[in-house]
Short mmCIF file of C-alpha atoms in Angstrom, two decimals:
data_model
loop_
_atom_site.label_atom_id
_atom_site.label_comp_id
_atom_site.label_asym_id
_atom_site.label_seq_id
_atom_site.Cartn_x
_atom_site.Cartn_y
_atom_site.Cartn_z
CA MET A 1 78.31 147.89 2.41
CA ALA A 2 77.39 150.67 0.00
CA GLU A 3 73.80 151.87 -0.09
CA GLN A 4 71.89 150.78 -3.19
CA SER A 5 69.93 153.53 -4.92
CA VAL A 6 66.30 152.81 -5.83
CA ARG A 7 65.34 154.10 -9.28
CA PRO A 8 61.85 154.33 -10.73
CA ALA A 9 60.83 151.40 -12.90
CA PRO A 10 60.90 152.02 -16.67
CA MET A 11 57.47 152.09 -18.27
CA GLY A 12 56.26 148.60 -19.12
CA ARG A 13 59.26 146.90 -17.58
CA ALA A 14 59.59 145.39 -14.08
CA VAL A 15 62.76 146.18 -12.18
CA PRO A 16 64.18 143.12 -10.36
CA SER A 17 64.17 143.36 -6.57
CA LEU A 18 67.47 143.56 -4.74
CA LEU A 19 68.20 141.41 -1.66
CA THR A 20 70.91 142.67 0.72
CA LEU A 21 72.08 140.63 3.69
CA LEU A 22 72.76 143.03 6.58
CA GLY A 23 73.17 140.39 9.29
CA GLY A 24 73.24 136.66 9.87
CA VAL A 25 76.28 136.58 7.53
CA GLY A 26 79.50 135.13 8.90
CA THR A 27 77.75 134.79 12.27
CA VAL A 28 74.44 133.43 13.52
CA THR A 29 73.02 136.64 15.04
CA GLY A 30 71.89 140.06 13.85
CA SER A 31 69.50 138.76 11.18
CA LYS A 32 68.47 141.61 8.84
CA PHE A 33 67.52 141.10 5.20
CA LEU A 34 66.68 144.18 3.12
CA VAL A 35 64.43 143.68 0.08
CA GLU A 36 64.37 146.67 -2.27
CA GLY A 37 62.06 147.17 -5.23
CA ALA A 38 61.38 150.08 -7.54
CA ARG A 39 59.11 151.78 -5.01
CA SER A 40 59.65 149.92 -1.76
CA ARG A 41 62.07 148.83 0.94
CA VAL A 42 61.05 146.00 3.26
CA LEU A 43 63.30 144.68 6.04
CA VAL A 44 62.79 141.03 7.00
CA ASP A 45 63.89 140.58 10.61
CA CYS A 46 65.70 143.25 12.59
CA GLY A 47 67.97 141.48 15.05
CA LEU A 48 70.79 142.39 17.39
CA PHE A 49 74.27 141.02 16.98
CA GLN A 50 75.09 139.07 20.13
CA GLY A 51 78.02 137.25 21.65
CA LEU A 52 81.59 138.46 21.63
CA ALA A 53 82.49 142.15 21.79
CA ASP A 54 83.42 142.39 18.10
CA LEU A 55 79.93 141.22 17.20
CA ARG A 56 78.15 143.51 19.65
CA ARG A 57 79.99 146.53 18.28
CA ARG A 58 78.27 145.97 14.95
CA ASN A 59 75.00 147.10 16.55
CA TRP A 60 76.40 150.65 16.68
CA ARG A 61 77.20 150.80 12.97
CA PRO A 62 74.70 152.69 10.80
CA LEU A 63 72.61 150.74 8.32
CA PRO A 64 73.42 151.24 4.63
CA CYS A 65 70.07 152.96 4.12
CA ASP A 66 68.16 155.60 6.05
CA ALA A 67 65.73 154.02 8.54
CA ARG A 68 63.12 156.57 7.40
CA ASP A 69 63.21 155.06 3.90
CA ILE A 70 62.23 151.57 5.08
CA HIS A 71 58.51 151.14 4.49
CA ALA A 72 57.86 148.05 6.64
CA VAL A 73 59.55 145.39 8.77
CA VAL A 74 58.58 141.72 8.89
CA VAL A 75 59.63 139.84 12.05
CA THR A 76 59.74 136.04 11.97
CA HIS A 77 59.98 135.48 15.74
CA ALA A 78 60.71 137.14 19.07
CA HIS A 79 64.29 136.11 19.79
CA LEU A 80 66.61 139.06 20.29
CA ASP A 81 68.81 138.19 17.32
CA HIS A 82 65.75 138.61 15.07
CA CYS A 83 63.89 141.54 16.69
CA GLY A 84 66.31 143.22 19.12
CA TYR A 85 67.40 146.03 16.77
CA LEU A 86 63.84 147.33 16.27
CA PRO A 87 64.01 150.10 18.95
CA ARG A 88 67.28 151.34 17.45
CA LEU A 89 65.64 151.43 14.01
CA VAL A 90 62.73 153.43 15.44
CA ARG A 91 65.13 155.78 17.22
CA HIS A 92 66.69 156.49 13.82
CA GLY A 93 63.36 157.41 12.26
CA PHE A 94 61.53 154.26 11.13
CA ARG A 95 57.77 154.85 11.25
CA GLY A 96 56.26 151.99 9.24
CA PRO A 97 54.31 148.90 10.29
CA ILE A 98 56.07 145.98 12.00
CA LEU A 99 54.28 142.90 10.72
CA THR A 100 54.46 139.72 12.76
CA SER A 101 52.22 137.13 14.40
CA ALA A 102 50.16 138.08 17.45
CA ASN A 103 52.13 135.86 19.83
CA THR A 104 55.43 137.16 18.48
CA ALA A 105 54.24 140.73 19.08
CA ARG A 106 53.52 139.91 22.74
CA LEU A 107 56.77 138.04 23.30
CA ALA A 108 58.83 140.64 21.44
CA GLU A 109 57.60 143.40 23.75
CA ILE A 110 58.78 141.35 26.76
CA VAL A 111 62.14 140.71 25.11
CA LEU A 112 62.68 144.33 24.03
CA ARG A 113 61.82 145.78 27.43
CA ASP A 114 64.26 143.40 29.08
CA SER A 115 66.92 144.29 26.51
CA ALA A 116 66.37 148.03 27.07
CA ARG A 117 66.75 147.53 30.82
CA LEU A 118 70.01 145.65 30.33
CA GLN A 119 71.29 148.30 27.91
CA THR A 120 70.48 151.08 30.38
CA GLU A 121 72.01 149.24 33.33
CA ALA A 122 75.20 148.56 31.36
CA ALA A 123 75.55 152.24 30.44
CA GLN A 124 74.97 153.31 34.05
CA HIS A 125 77.53 150.80 35.29
CA ALA A 126 80.07 152.00 32.71
CA ASN A 127 79.60 155.61 33.80
CA GLU A 128 79.90 154.73 37.49
CA HIS A 129 83.02 152.60 37.08
CA GLY A 130 84.65 154.25 34.07
CA TRP A 131 85.21 151.16 31.94
CA SER A 132 83.79 152.64 28.72
CA LYS A 133 85.79 154.88 26.39
CA HIS A 134 82.65 156.94 25.82
CA ARG A 135 81.92 159.88 28.14
CA PRO A 136 79.16 159.44 28.99
CA ALA A 137 78.28 155.90 27.90
CA GLN A 138 74.83 155.67 26.31
CA PRO A 139 72.49 152.69 25.89
CA LEU A 140 71.81 151.44 22.40
CA TYR A 141 68.17 152.24 23.17
CA ASP A 142 65.96 152.72 26.21
CA ASP A 143 62.43 152.00 27.38
CA LEU A 144 61.00 155.07 25.63
CA ASP A 145 62.31 153.69 22.34
CA VAL A 146 60.56 150.39 23.14
CA ASP A 147 57.31 152.25 23.87
CA ARG A 148 57.45 153.83 20.41
CA THR A 149 58.42 150.52 18.81
CA VAL A 150 55.50 148.47 20.15
CA SER A 151 53.09 151.13 18.88
CA PHE A 152 54.10 150.10 15.33
CA PHE A 153 53.40 146.38 15.85
CA ASP A 154 50.77 145.21 13.36
CA PRO A 155 49.89 141.55 14.08
CA VAL A 156 48.79 139.42 11.14
CA GLY A 157 47.27 135.96 11.10
CA MET A 158 49.10 132.83 10.07
CA ASP A 159 48.39 131.48 6.57
CA THR A 160 46.64 134.73 5.62
CA GLU A 161 47.94 136.85 2.77
CA VAL A 162 48.12 140.57 3.53
CA GLU A 163 49.22 143.47 1.35
CA ILE A 164 52.10 145.40 2.89
CA MET A 165 51.92 148.09 0.20
CA THR A 166 50.95 148.23 -3.45
CA GLY A 167 52.44 145.24 -5.22
CA ILE A 168 53.97 143.55 -2.13
CA ARG A 169 52.13 140.77 -0.30
CA LEU A 170 53.09 138.78 2.79
CA THR A 171 52.03 135.41 4.15
CA LEU A 172 53.32 133.98 7.43
CA HIS A 173 53.47 130.22 8.00
CA SER A 174 54.18 128.50 11.30
CA ALA A 175 57.87 127.63 11.83
CA GLY A 176 57.58 125.51 15.00
CA HIS A 177 60.62 127.17 16.62
CA ILE A 178 59.05 129.14 19.48
CA LEU A 179 55.50 130.32 20.08
CA GLY A 180 54.50 132.70 17.29
CA SER A 181 57.49 131.86 15.08
CA ALA A 182 56.93 131.91 11.34
CA TRP A 183 58.60 131.63 7.99
CA ALA A 184 57.67 134.43 5.63
CA ARG A 185 56.60 134.40 1.98
CA LEU A 186 56.84 137.71 0.13
CA THR A 187 55.41 138.38 -3.31
CA LEU A 188 57.49 141.25 -4.65
CA GLU A 189 56.81 144.13 -7.02
CA ASP A 190 58.32 142.28 -9.97
CA GLY A 191 56.02 139.28 -9.34
CA HIS A 192 58.74 136.99 -7.98
CA THR A 193 58.35 135.26 -4.64
CA LEU A 194 60.87 135.22 -1.79
CA VAL A 195 60.70 132.92 1.21
CA VAL A 196 62.72 133.70 4.35
CA SER A 197 62.90 130.71 6.69
CA GLY A 198 63.65 132.48 9.98
CA ASP A 199 64.57 129.81 12.52
CA LEU A 200 62.87 126.47 11.91
CA GLY A 201 61.95 124.29 14.86
CA ARG A 202 62.58 120.58 15.10
CA PRO A 203 59.59 118.34 14.47
CA GLY A 204 60.03 116.82 17.93
CA HIS A 205 59.21 120.00 19.87
CA PRO A 206 57.05 118.85 22.81
CA LEU A 207 54.71 121.87 22.68
CA LEU A 208 54.62 123.08 19.08
CA LYS A 209 53.61 121.47 15.81
CA PRO A 210 56.37 121.04 13.19
CA ALA A 211 56.99 123.82 10.70
CA GLU A 212 54.52 124.15 7.86
CA PRO A 213 56.13 122.56 4.77
CA PHE A 214 57.85 124.81 2.28
CA SER A 215 55.61 125.17 -0.76
CA GLY A 216 57.94 126.66 -3.36
CA ALA A 217 59.31 130.09 -4.24
CA ASP A 218 61.55 131.78 -6.77
CA VAL A 219 64.14 132.50 -4.07
CA LEU A 220 64.60 130.77 -0.71
CA LEU A 221 66.72 132.46 1.96
CA MET A 222 67.33 129.87 4.66
CA GLU A 223 68.98 130.19 8.05
CA SER A 224 70.54 126.84 8.94
CA THR A 225 72.47 127.49 12.12
CA TYR A 226 72.72 123.91 13.33
CA GLY A 227 71.60 121.96 10.29
CA ASN A 228 74.46 119.44 10.34
CA ARG A 229 73.76 117.48 13.52
CA ARG A 230 71.71 114.47 14.51
CA HIS A 231 70.32 114.09 18.02
CA ASP A 232 68.37 111.35 19.69
CA ASP A 233 65.56 112.96 21.71
CA ALA A 234 65.08 109.82 23.81
CA THR A 235 68.75 109.83 24.85
CA GLY A 236 68.58 113.48 25.87
CA ARG A 237 65.48 113.01 27.98
CA SER A 238 66.91 109.90 29.59
CA LEU A 239 70.11 111.73 30.55
CA PHE A 240 68.14 114.70 31.89
CA ALA A 241 65.95 112.44 34.03
CA ASP A 242 68.95 110.45 35.27
CA VAL A 243 70.90 113.52 36.38
CA VAL A 244 67.88 115.02 38.14
CA ASP A 245 67.08 111.74 39.90
CA ARG A 246 70.64 111.00 41.10
CA THR A 247 71.30 114.56 42.26
CA ILE A 248 68.06 114.88 44.22
CA ARG A 249 68.40 111.46 45.82
CA ARG A 250 71.82 112.51 47.12
CA GLY A 251 70.46 115.78 48.51
CA GLY A 252 72.00 118.03 45.88
CA ILE A 253 70.84 121.10 43.95
CA VAL A 254 70.14 121.05 40.21
CA VAL A 255 70.72 124.34 38.38
CA VAL A 256 69.37 124.60 34.83
CA PRO A 257 70.53 127.65 32.86
CA ALA A 258 67.81 128.17 30.25
CA PHE A 259 66.75 130.93 27.89
CA ALA A 260 63.61 132.78 28.92
CA LEU A 261 61.71 132.22 25.67
CA ASP A 262 60.53 128.70 24.92
CA ARG A 263 63.50 126.88 26.48
CA THR A 264 62.23 127.65 29.99
CA GLU A 265 58.74 126.50 28.99
CA VAL A 266 60.12 123.30 27.47
CA VAL A 267 62.28 122.55 30.53
CA LEU A 268 59.24 123.10 32.77
CA HIS A 269 57.31 120.73 30.51
CA GLU A 270 60.03 118.10 30.94
CA LEU A 271 60.06 118.62 34.71
CA ALA A 272 56.28 118.22 34.79
CA ALA A 273 56.68 114.87 33.03
CA LEU A 274 59.28 113.84 35.63
CA ARG A 275 56.88 114.97 38.36
CA ARG A 276 54.10 112.81 36.95
CA ALA A 277 56.48 109.85 36.62
CA GLY A 278 57.61 110.23 40.23
CA THR A 279 61.24 111.01 39.33
CA LEU A 280 60.84 114.56 40.63
CA PRO A 281 59.18 114.27 44.07
CA ALA A 282 56.21 116.48 44.86
CA GLY A 283 58.08 118.17 47.70
CA VAL A 284 60.95 119.42 45.52
CA PRO A 285 60.35 123.09 44.65
CA VAL A 286 61.14 124.58 41.26
CA PHE A 287 62.41 128.16 41.17
CA VAL A 288 62.23 130.24 37.98
CA ASP A 289 64.66 133.02 38.76
CA SER A 290 63.48 135.50 36.13
CA PRO A 291 60.44 137.80 35.91
CA MET A 292 61.01 137.86 32.14
CA ALA A 293 60.65 134.09 31.89
CA LEU A 294 57.49 134.13 34.00
CA ALA A 295 56.02 136.87 31.78
CA ALA A 296 56.75 134.75 28.71
CA LEU A 297 55.20 131.73 30.45
CA GLU A 298 51.93 133.69 30.75
CA VAL A 299 51.90 134.14 26.96
CA TYR A 300 52.31 130.38 26.54
CA ARG A 301 49.55 129.75 29.07
CA ASP A 302 47.22 132.09 27.17
CA ALA A 303 48.00 130.20 23.96
CA VAL A 304 47.12 126.91 25.66
CA ARG A 305 43.88 128.33 27.02
CA ALA A 306 42.99 129.68 23.56
CA GLN A 307 43.94 126.34 21.94
CA ALA A 308 46.27 128.09 19.51
CA PRO A 309 46.52 126.13 16.24
CA GLU A 310 50.34 126.08 16.35
CA LEU A 311 50.30 123.97 19.53
CA ARG A 312 50.28 120.20 19.44
CA PRO A 313 46.73 118.84 19.86
CA GLY A 314 47.58 117.01 23.09
CA VAL A 315 48.95 120.18 24.68
CA SER A 316 45.83 122.16 23.78
CA ALA A 317 43.56 119.38 25.00
CA ASP A 318 45.01 118.68 28.45
CA GLY A 319 46.51 122.09 29.19
CA ARG A 320 49.47 120.58 31.05
CA ALA A 321 51.90 123.11 29.61
CA SER A 322 49.98 125.88 31.37
CA ARG A 323 50.78 124.45 34.80
CA PRO A 324 54.28 124.60 36.28
CA PRO A 325 55.60 121.39 37.87
CA GLY A 326 55.02 122.39 41.46
CA ARG A 327 56.05 125.74 42.89
CA ALA A 328 57.48 128.24 40.41
CA GLN A 329 58.72 131.16 42.48
CA VAL A 330 60.86 134.25 42.11
CA ARG A 331 62.95 134.62 45.23
CA SER A 332 66.43 133.78 46.41
CA PRO A 333 66.82 130.00 46.76
CA HIS A 334 70.05 130.13 48.74
CA SER A 335 68.36 130.16 52.17
CA CYS A 336 66.23 127.11 51.43
CA ALA A 337 66.78 123.47 52.29
CA ASN A 338 68.23 120.79 50.05
CA HIS A 339 66.60 119.16 47.05
CA LEU A 340 66.10 122.28 44.98
CA MET A 341 65.46 122.47 41.27
CA ILE A 342 66.53 125.97 40.25
CA LEU A 343 65.85 127.31 36.77
CA VAL A 344 68.30 130.15 36.11
CA VAL A 345 67.53 132.15 32.99
CA GLN A 346 70.18 133.55 30.65
CA HIS A 347 69.65 136.60 28.45
CA VAL A 348 72.42 136.35 25.88
CA ALA A 349 73.98 133.90 23.47
CA VAL A 350 77.20 133.62 25.48
CA PRO A 351 76.01 133.44 29.10
CA ASP A 352 78.00 134.71 32.05
CA MET A 353 76.44 132.83 34.93
CA ASP A 354 77.90 133.03 38.41
CA THR A 355 77.26 129.80 40.34
CA SER A 356 79.75 130.52 43.10
CA SER A 357 76.92 131.34 45.54
CA VAL A 358 75.77 127.70 45.45
CA GLU A 359 77.68 126.22 48.37
CA HIS A 360 80.12 123.46 47.41
CA ARG A 361 79.21 120.20 49.08
CA PRO A 362 81.20 117.00 48.49
CA ASP A 363 79.38 114.07 46.92
CA PRO A 364 79.48 111.17 49.44
CA GLY A 365 79.24 108.72 46.54
CA ASP A 366 82.28 110.12 44.77
CA PRO A 367 85.65 108.85 46.12
CA ALA A 368 87.34 111.82 44.46
CA GLY A 369 85.25 114.24 46.52
CA GLY A 370 83.42 115.83 43.59
CA CYS A 371 80.65 118.37 44.04
CA LEU A 372 77.20 117.11 45.05
CA HIS A 373 75.34 119.67 42.92
CA ARG A 374 74.81 119.54 39.16
CA VAL A 375 74.50 122.17 36.41
CA LEU A 376 72.38 120.99 33.48
CA ARG A 377 72.91 122.91 30.26
CA ALA A 378 69.69 122.83 28.22
CA ALA A 379 71.12 124.64 25.17
CA PHE A 380 74.34 125.79 23.57
CA GLN A 381 76.20 127.95 26.08
CA GLY A 382 79.74 129.22 26.36
CA VAL A 383 80.56 127.07 29.36
CA ARG A 384 84.04 128.50 29.77
CA ARG A 385 82.23 131.48 31.34
CA LEU A 386 80.34 129.54 34.01
CA ARG A 387 82.29 130.95 36.92
CA GLY A 388 82.40 128.89 40.11
CA SER A 389 81.13 125.74 38.41
CA ASP A 390 82.82 122.37 38.41
CA PRO A 391 86.14 122.53 36.49
CA ASP A 392 84.98 119.66 34.28
CA LEU A 393 82.30 121.97 32.86
CA GLY A 394 84.93 124.37 31.61
CA GLN A 395 86.72 121.95 29.31
CA ARG A 396 84.65 123.01 26.29
CA THR A 397 85.16 126.52 24.99
CA ALA A 398 82.68 128.63 23.06
CA PRO A 399 83.26 128.56 19.30
CA ARG A 400 84.06 131.92 17.77
CA VAL A 401 80.82 132.16 15.80
CA LEU A 402 78.57 130.46 18.35
CA LEU A 403 77.99 127.32 16.28
CA GLY A 404 78.44 124.93 19.17
CA PRO A 405 76.36 121.90 20.11
CA ASP A 406 72.86 122.20 21.48
CA ARG A 407 72.31 119.35 23.89
CA TRP A 408 71.53 118.33 27.40
CA ALA A 409 74.86 118.27 29.23
CA ALA A 410 75.66 117.61 32.84
CA GLY A 411 78.95 118.16 34.63
CA PRO A 412 80.62 116.21 35.97
CA LEU A 413 78.24 113.30 35.39
CA GLY A 414 78.61 113.37 31.63
CA ARG A 415 77.40 114.88 28.39
CA GLY A 416 74.86 113.58 25.95
CA GLY A 417 72.82 114.51 22.91
CA GLY A 418 69.23 115.53 22.50
CA SER A 419 67.29 118.72 23.11
CA ILE A 420 64.89 121.03 21.36
CA GLY A 421 65.09 124.40 19.70
CA LYS A 422 66.35 125.18 16.23
CA ALA A 423 66.06 122.56 13.54
CA ARG A 424 68.84 120.04 13.68
CA ARG A 425 68.83 116.60 12.16
CA PRO A 426 66.98 113.96 14.15
CA SER A 427 66.96 110.56 12.52
CA GLY A 428 64.93 110.52 9.30
CA TRP A 429 64.50 114.30 9.04
CA ASN A 430 66.55 117.27 8.00
CA MET A 431 66.01 120.69 6.52
CA ARG A 432 65.98 119.28 2.99
CA SER A 433 62.78 117.40 3.84
CA TRP A 434 61.17 120.77 4.61
CA MET A 435 62.29 122.09 1.23
CA THR A 436 61.64 119.03 -0.93
CA SER A 437 57.90 119.11 -0.30
CA SER A 438 57.93 121.48 -3.28
CA THR A 439 58.68 120.70 -6.93
CA SER A 440 60.62 123.99 -6.96
CA TYR A 441 63.50 122.50 -4.99
CA ARG A 442 65.85 121.72 -7.90
CA PRO A 443 65.76 125.20 -9.51
CA LEU A 444 66.53 126.68 -6.10
CA GLY A 445 70.15 125.54 -6.41
CA ARG A 446 71.18 128.42 -8.63
CA TRP A 447 69.41 130.93 -6.39
CA LEU A 448 71.15 129.53 -3.31
CA ARG A 449 74.49 129.77 -5.09
CA SER A 450 73.71 133.41 -5.92
CA ILE A 451 72.85 134.13 -2.30
CA SER A 452 76.11 132.47 -1.21
CA ALA A 453 77.99 134.76 -3.58
CA ILE A 454 76.24 137.80 -2.11
CA SER A 455 77.11 136.52 1.36
CA ARG A 456 80.80 136.16 0.46
CA SER A 457 80.80 139.62 -1.10
CA SER A 458 79.23 141.13 2.04
CA ARG A 459 81.88 139.56 4.27
CA SER A 460 84.72 140.85 2.11
CA ARG A 461 83.63 144.48 2.40
#
């Protein structure tokens, strides 16, 4: 994509701002949206491309503008596909403020340090085993880059307008996706307003309030990764409880691959409810096999203790989300007795989990001799890469652009709908209801068509 030159505004005449989509186009990761005015460049989100190798290679391509010419970055939330490119941007010379919510700033530091560690370990492994064409292989960024990046974090309050620079103002509104997530409203140099949705959470999130309603803008840039599905939350919770109950009663092990941010906290919340209901016995330990997930859990606990306004009132009042359902430990579970609930955390959009170390034990209640243990998928995952798992789990393959279902699924007991995360379409609600709270919805059609045209043009280059 060719770099757009920024010319001074003619006297007495406002120059329209230019919106360039640098990521989140043709794929669901790598969100980067560059807003250029006569005297400014602001990047909204700065995410890594994730998933298949062709996508990951995009992270090594230079941006169409010099990082030193970007005046500020706005980050909607702490997932890697929205903030993971920040250290690379800083390595290339960015020195402006990174504006985001306070909780996003804390979670993003955890995410970026984990990402830098993985990048460094991958480069070291490539150099030791010679599988990279580069000599030597280098990480995309390292921990020193993260140190410099977090020094530019500039937390701002929700629902509070701040001036990024002369003529450009920002307001963050809660998005209900993960803790600290926001949708962003920018008032630009030319006086027009731009809203970037980030990832919107479903209104049924057990810990967070629904997204603040959209209140109108000249241009709306919406990410709608999974906006075409309906899920019944009650069915998902019922299936989850049923699989946990049957597996534990038979002496099996339940493994739950879950992302470290928010999904782990939500799964722990569900397990706590099962503990209170007696479905999950008090003597069954819960292992969270990730220091990163436990660090993120501390941020959630602090939010509960502080009664953060983005949390549901009941969560803030009783504080149950700040307590794990029994023992949450970081140690190898393989030497322990039966009846384990193991939470295994994944780092990437297409996980590569090895479950072969969980000993195969035949299910005495299955005439076909199926495995006693169960893997519960709590989000979209490329299950064809779950090595060592039951063959029935591998029947679904990961879609090319990672647009697969997000649901509770259990193999081989069955698959069913219902989970939490990005906004999908539970009965009676969809993304349009978020938009139609504003009288500006109808005029948005032409703007959305224009953005679609830009998107198609970007993909063709």
